Every structure is written in C-alpha cells, then in structure tokens.
GROMACS .gro file of C-alpha atoms in nm:
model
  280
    1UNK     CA    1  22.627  29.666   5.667
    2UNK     CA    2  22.371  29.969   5.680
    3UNK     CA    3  22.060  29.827   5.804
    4UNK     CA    4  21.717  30.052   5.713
    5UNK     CA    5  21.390  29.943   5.822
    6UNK     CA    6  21.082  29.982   5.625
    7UNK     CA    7  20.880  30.293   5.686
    8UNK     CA    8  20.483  30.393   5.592
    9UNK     CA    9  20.372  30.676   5.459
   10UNK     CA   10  20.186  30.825   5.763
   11UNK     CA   11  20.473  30.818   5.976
   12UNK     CA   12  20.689  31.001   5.698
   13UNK     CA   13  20.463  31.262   5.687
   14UNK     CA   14  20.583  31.372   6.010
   15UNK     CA   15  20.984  31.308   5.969
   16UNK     CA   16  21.216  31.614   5.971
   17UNK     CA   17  21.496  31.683   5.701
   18UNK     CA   18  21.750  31.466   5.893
   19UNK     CA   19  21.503  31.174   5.909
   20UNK     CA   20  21.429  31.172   5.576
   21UNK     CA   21  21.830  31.202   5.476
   22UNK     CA   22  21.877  30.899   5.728
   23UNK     CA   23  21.614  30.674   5.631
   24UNK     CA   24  21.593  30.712   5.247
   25UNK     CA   25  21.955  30.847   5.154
   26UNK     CA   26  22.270  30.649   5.103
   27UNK     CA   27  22.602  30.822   5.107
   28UNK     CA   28  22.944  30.787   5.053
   29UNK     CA   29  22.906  30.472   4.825
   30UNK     CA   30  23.280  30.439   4.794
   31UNK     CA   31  23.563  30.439   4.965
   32UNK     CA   32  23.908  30.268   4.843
   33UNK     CA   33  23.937  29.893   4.856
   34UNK     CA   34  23.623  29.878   5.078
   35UNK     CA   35  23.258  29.720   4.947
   36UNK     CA   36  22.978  29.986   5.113
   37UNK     CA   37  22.622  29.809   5.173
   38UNK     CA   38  22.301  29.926   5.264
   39UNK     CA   39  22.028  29.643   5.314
   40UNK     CA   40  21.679  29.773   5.292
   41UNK     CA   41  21.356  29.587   5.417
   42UNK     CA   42  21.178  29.735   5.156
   43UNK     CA   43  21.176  29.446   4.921
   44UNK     CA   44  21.517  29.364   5.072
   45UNK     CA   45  21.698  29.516   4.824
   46UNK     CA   46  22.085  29.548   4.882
   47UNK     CA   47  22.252  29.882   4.748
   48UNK     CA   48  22.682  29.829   4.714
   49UNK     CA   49  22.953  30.041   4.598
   50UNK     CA   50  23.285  29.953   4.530
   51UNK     CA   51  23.613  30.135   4.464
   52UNK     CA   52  23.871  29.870   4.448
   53UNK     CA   53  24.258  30.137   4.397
   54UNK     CA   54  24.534  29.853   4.511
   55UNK     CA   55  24.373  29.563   4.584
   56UNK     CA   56  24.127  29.313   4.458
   57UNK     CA   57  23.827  29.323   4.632
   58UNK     CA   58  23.537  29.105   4.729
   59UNK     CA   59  23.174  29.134   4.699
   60UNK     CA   60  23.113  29.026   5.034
   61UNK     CA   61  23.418  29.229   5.223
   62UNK     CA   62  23.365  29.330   5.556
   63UNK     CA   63  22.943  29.205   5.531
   64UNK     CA   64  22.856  28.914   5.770
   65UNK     CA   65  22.709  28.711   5.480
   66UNK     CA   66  22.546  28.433   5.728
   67UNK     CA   67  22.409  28.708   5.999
   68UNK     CA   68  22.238  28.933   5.694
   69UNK     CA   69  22.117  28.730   5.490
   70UNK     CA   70  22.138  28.320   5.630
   71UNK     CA   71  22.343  28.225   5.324
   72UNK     CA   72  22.681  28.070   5.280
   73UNK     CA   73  22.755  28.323   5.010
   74UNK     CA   74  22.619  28.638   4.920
   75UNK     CA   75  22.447  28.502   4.560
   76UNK     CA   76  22.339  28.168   4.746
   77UNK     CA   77  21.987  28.324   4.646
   78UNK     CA   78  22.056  28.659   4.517
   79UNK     CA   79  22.111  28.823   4.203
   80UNK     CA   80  22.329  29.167   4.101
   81UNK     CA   81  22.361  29.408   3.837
   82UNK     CA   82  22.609  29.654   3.853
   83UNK     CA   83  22.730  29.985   3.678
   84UNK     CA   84  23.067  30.123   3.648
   85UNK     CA   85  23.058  30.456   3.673
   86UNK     CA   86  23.473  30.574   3.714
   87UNK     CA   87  23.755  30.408   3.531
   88UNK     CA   88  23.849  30.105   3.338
   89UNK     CA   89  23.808  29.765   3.576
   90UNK     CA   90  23.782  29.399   3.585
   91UNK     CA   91  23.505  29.193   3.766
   92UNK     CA   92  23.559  28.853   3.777
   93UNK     CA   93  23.270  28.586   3.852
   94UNK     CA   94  23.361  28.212   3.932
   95UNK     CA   95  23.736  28.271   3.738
   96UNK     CA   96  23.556  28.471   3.425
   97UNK     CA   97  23.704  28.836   3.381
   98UNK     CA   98  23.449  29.086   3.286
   99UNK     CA   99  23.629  29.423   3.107
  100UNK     CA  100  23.378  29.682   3.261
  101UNK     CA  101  23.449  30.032   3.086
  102UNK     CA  102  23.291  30.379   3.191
  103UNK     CA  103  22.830  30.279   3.220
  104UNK     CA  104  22.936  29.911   3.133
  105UNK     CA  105  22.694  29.747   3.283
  106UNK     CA  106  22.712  29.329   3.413
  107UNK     CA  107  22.460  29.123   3.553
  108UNK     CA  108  22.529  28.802   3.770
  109UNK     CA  109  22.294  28.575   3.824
  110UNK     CA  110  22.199  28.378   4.180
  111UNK     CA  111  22.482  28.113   4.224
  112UNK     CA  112  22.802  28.263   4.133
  113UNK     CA  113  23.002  28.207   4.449
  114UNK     CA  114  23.338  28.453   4.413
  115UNK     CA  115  23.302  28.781   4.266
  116UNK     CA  116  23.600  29.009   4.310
  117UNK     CA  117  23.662  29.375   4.198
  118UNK     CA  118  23.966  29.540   4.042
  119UNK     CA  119  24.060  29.856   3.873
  120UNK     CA  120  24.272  29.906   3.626
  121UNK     CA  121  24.467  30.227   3.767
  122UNK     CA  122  24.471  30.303   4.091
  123UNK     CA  123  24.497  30.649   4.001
  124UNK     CA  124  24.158  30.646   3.825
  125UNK     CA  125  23.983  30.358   4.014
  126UNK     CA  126  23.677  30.223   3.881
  127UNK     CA  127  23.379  30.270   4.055
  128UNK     CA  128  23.100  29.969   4.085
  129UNK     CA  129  22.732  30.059   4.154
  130UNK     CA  130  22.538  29.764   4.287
  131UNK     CA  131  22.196  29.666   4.337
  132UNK     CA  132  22.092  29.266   4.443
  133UNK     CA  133  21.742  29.153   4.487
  134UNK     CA  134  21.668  28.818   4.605
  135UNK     CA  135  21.611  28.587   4.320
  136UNK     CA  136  21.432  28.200   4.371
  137UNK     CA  137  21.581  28.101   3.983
  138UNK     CA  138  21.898  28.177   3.814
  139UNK     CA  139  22.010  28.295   3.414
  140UNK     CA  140  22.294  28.388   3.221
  141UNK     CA  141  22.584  28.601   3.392
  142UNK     CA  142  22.588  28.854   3.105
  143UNK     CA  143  22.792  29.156   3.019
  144UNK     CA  144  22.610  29.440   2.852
  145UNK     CA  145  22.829  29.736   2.676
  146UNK     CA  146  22.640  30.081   2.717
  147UNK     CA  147  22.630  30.084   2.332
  148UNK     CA  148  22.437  29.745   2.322
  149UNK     CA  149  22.185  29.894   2.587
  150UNK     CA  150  21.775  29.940   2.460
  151UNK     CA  151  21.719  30.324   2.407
  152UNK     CA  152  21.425  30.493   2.422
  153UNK     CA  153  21.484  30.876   2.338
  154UNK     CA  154  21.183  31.089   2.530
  155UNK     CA  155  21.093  31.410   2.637
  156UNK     CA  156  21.219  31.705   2.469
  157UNK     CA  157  21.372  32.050   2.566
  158UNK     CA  158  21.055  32.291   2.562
  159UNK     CA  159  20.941  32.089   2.885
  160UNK     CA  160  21.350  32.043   2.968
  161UNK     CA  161  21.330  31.664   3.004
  162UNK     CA  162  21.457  31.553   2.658
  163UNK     CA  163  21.648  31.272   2.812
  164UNK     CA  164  21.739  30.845   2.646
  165UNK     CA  165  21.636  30.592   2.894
  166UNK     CA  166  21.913  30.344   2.804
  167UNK     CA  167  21.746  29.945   2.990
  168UNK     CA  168  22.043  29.708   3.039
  169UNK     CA  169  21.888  29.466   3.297
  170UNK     CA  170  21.590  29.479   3.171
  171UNK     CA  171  21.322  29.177   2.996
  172UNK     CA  172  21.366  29.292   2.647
  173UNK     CA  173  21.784  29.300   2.654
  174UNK     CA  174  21.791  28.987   2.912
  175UNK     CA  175  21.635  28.762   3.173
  176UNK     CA  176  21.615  28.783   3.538
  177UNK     CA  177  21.489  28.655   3.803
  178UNK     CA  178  21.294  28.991   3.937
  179UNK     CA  179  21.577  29.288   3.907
  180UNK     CA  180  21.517  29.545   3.672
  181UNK     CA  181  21.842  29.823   3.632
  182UNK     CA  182  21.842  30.110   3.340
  183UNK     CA  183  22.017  30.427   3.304
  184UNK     CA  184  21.906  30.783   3.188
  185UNK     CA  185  22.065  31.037   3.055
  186UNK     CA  186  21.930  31.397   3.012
  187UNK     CA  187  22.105  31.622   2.802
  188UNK     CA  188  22.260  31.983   2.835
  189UNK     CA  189  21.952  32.277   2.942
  190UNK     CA  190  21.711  31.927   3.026
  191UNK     CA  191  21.705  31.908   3.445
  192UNK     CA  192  21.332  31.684   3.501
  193UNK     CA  193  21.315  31.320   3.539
  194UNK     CA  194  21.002  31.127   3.587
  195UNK     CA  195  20.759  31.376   3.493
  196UNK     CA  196  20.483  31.349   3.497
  197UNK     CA  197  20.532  31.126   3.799
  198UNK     CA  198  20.422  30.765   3.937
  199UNK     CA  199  20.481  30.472   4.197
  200UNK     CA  200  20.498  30.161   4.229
  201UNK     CA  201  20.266  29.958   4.433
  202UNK     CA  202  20.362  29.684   4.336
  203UNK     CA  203  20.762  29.701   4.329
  204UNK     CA  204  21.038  29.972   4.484
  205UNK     CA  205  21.311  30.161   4.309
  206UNK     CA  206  21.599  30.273   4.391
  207UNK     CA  207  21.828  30.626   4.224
  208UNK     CA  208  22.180  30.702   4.210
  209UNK     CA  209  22.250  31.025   4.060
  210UNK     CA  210  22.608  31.121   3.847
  211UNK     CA  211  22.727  31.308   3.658
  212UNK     CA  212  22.610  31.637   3.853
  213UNK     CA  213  22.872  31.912   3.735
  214UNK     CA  214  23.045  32.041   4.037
  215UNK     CA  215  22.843  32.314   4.245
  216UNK     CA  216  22.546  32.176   4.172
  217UNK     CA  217  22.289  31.952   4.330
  218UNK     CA  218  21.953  31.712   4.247
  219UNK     CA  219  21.672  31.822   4.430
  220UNK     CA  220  21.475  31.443   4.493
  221UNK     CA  221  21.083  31.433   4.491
  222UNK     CA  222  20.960  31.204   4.712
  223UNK     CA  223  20.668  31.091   4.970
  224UNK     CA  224  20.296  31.063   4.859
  225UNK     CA  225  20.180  31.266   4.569
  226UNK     CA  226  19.924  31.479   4.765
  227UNK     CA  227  20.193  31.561   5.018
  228UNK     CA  228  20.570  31.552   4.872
  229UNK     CA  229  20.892  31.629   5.021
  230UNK     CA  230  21.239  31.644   4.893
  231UNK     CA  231  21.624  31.492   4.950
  232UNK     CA  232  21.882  31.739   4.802
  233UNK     CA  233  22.133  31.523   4.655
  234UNK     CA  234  22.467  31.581   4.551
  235UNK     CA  235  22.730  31.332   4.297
  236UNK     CA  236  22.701  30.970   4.335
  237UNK     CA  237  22.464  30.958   4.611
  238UNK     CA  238  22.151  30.725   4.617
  239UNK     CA  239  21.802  30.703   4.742
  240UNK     CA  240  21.560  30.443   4.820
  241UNK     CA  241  21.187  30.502   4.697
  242UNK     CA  242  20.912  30.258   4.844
  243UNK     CA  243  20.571  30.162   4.661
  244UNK     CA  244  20.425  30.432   4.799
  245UNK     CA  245  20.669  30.713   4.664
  246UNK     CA  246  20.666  30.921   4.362
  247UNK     CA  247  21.068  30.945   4.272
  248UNK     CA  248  21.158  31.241   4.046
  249UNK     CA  249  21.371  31.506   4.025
  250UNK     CA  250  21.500  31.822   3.897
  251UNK     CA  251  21.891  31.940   3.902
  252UNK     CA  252  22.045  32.318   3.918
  253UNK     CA  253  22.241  32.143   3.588
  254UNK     CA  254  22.211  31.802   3.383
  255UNK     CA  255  22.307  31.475   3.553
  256UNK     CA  256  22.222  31.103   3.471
  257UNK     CA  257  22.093  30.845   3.717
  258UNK     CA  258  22.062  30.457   3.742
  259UNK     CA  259  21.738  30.336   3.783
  260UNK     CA  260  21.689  29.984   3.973
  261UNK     CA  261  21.365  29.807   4.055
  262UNK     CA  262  21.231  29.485   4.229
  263UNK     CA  263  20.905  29.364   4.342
  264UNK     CA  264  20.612  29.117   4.211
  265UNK     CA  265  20.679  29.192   3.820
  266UNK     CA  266  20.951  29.352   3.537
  267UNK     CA  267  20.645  29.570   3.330
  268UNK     CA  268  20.805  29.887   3.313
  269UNK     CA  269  20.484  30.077   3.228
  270UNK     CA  270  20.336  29.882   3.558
  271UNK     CA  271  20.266  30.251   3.714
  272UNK     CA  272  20.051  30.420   3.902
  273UNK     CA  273  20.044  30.773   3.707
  274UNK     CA  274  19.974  31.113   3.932
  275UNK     CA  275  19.885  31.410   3.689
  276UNK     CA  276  20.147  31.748   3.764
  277UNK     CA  277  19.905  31.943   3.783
  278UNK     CA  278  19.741  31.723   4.098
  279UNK     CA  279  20.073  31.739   4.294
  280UNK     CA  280  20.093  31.884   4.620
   0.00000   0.00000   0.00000
C-alpha cells in the first residue's frame, strides 16, 4: 500500500512539478487481478482500484490489513463505495452478488468481512474505483444503478460547463456513515468543472477522471486560490485535494470524473466559494 503523508499549504507552495505529481497524484489504478491502494493521512481516506481478468479477487489482496489500519479486516471500521468504470462484473459482499454494469455504483457499509471482485470477460475486465473512509456506525450495503442516481443538470455551453452531477453515495439517495461519492458528466464542446471554484475546510475530496478521448489530457487546478498550480492528468488517473485546495479542471476534450468526499459533515453546498475573477 501507497502511503502519502499530509502536506500544508506553505510547504506546497514551494514543491516542483514532480512533487506535486508524487504527493497528490495516483496512477496506474489497475493492473490485472491485483487491488492498487493509496492510504492518505488526509482524513485517512483509502483510494483502490481493481481489475479482476481470471481470477476472483479480494479487497484486501496484497494490503497488510493489521499493519495499515489495526483491524482484523479491512471494513472492521471502514466503509466503501465503488464505481465500475470498464465491463460487466460481480462484487460479492458476505456471499451476496452485486451485478455492477458500466458507472454502477455499490456502497458497503463498515462490517462486511469478504468482499471479492470478478469480471465477467476477461477480455473486457471490469474496472472497480474505490474510495473508504473510516466510519464509527454502519447502514445498508446498497446497490445503486447509474439510472437511479440524483441528477442535477448545471452549467450550460456559453460558459462550456453544461455538465449533470449524477450523487449516488450521497444523503438524499442513501445513508452513510461520513462518505460522500457522485459522478459528473460534461457533455461534448463543455471542458470546466468546478467553476467558479471552492474548498473544503471542513472535509477533503478526492477526483478520478475518465472518459478523456485518447490524445487528450485534464489539466487539474489545485493549491490555494491566491496561488494555484496544476496536475496534468491523463485517463483514469486520480488526485487527492486537501481542505485547503480548490479542485477544478479544464480538459483539451470532454471527460467525466468521480467525485468522493469525507470529513466532519455530508452538506454538499458546505463550501468555501473563491470568485474567478479573484484567482491567481
């Protein structure tokens, strides 16, 4: 398991490109039969892929459950929702199967004990995006079909950000303990998200772009909103984004990104707004 260490805002002033790629992006999410994990200390959120092709594979392969975390299972006192974003596949929680098609989305609640992965062709392997929070109470294990997700159409194309927010894990489709997951989608000649711009003082968030045509690239606004920087992302790559972090974008195309956030509350207007015109 990737380990990343919190870092502040003055000390990020000063990183270089690589140090900004090592501490805020995570890469190559998935790799066949393998579970990839990045553990961040910013509200010790836990980022996983998954690409189970010929095997059945388990949420906690190859991660040192008792050294990370001091549990006997990975959702001893954690929570997950998940995404699949490649083909047809199966999760299955305790001995329930969960049909996951293409931004199927499944939450699993603190407690489950075995979760495994499978896909239904090897040839076109599904591909599970994960993000786990630590949770103190547990809910309903609960599938949600991308159809069944809340949307909220916004934006429109003379500012080219007319995008749906589509909230799966989210308090008014579901309870949680403290995760919050959604996906957007911006449509064809739309390339902004998250404008105008905010953090989060009270809670992180973490991206993973898709659906970025080949040949073309995110470019990721970060840092503090009087000083930004940028991570140039490319397909099914994610970023972290502490409290103090704007997190926006804009693409050389249309793309669509999960959204995922934890901290002390699950208001999604509970932001800290930053005007466009006062970015520096």
């Amino acid at each position: 398991m990737d380990i990343r260490y919190s870092a502040n805002q003055n000390d990020f002033k000063r990183y270089t490109t690589e140090e900004i790629r090592n501490e805020f992006l995570i890469e190559n999410l998935y790799v066949a039969n393998q579970v990839v994990a990045v553990y961040s200390h910013v509200d010790r959120m836990v980022t996983l892929g998954c690409m189970p092709t010929t095997e059945t594979v388990s949420i906690d392969k190859g991660i040192d459950v008792w050294a990370n975390f001091g549990t006997n299972f990975f959702l001893e006192r954690r929570e997950v929702g998940m995404f699949n974003i490649g083909g047809a596949g199966k999760v299955t929680v305790d001995g329930t199967v969960y049909e996951l098609g293409y931004k199927d989305c499944l939450y699993i609640t603190r407690g489950a004990k075995e979760v495994t992965f499978t896909s239904d062709d090897a040839n076109n392997p599904a591909k599970f995006y994960m993000v786990s929070a630590p949770a103190h109470c547990s809910y309903e294990t609960k599938l949600i079909k991308i159809e069944d997700a809340a949307k909220k159409p916004l934006g429109s194309m003379e500012t080219s950000n007319k995008r749906v927010i589509n909230q799966f894990i989210h308090p008014d489709v579901l309870k949680t303990c403290q995760l919050s997951m959604g996906m957007t989608v911006l449509e064809p000649g739309s390339v902004w998200n998250t404008m105008p711009c905010h953090t989060h003082e009270r809670r992180m968030e973490i991206y993973t772009y898709f659906e970025i045509p080949e040949n073309n690239v995110v470019f990721h606004m970060m840092g503090e909103g009087n000083e930004t920087r940028h991570i140039v992302m490319q397909n099914e790559q994610a970023v972290i984004s502490p409290s103090w972090s704007i997190h926006a974008g804009a693409g050389t195309s249309n793309y669509t990104f999960i959204w995922a956030m934890g901290g002390e509350n699950q208001a999604f207007d509970d932001m800290d707004a930053i005007a466009t015109t006062e970015l520096k």
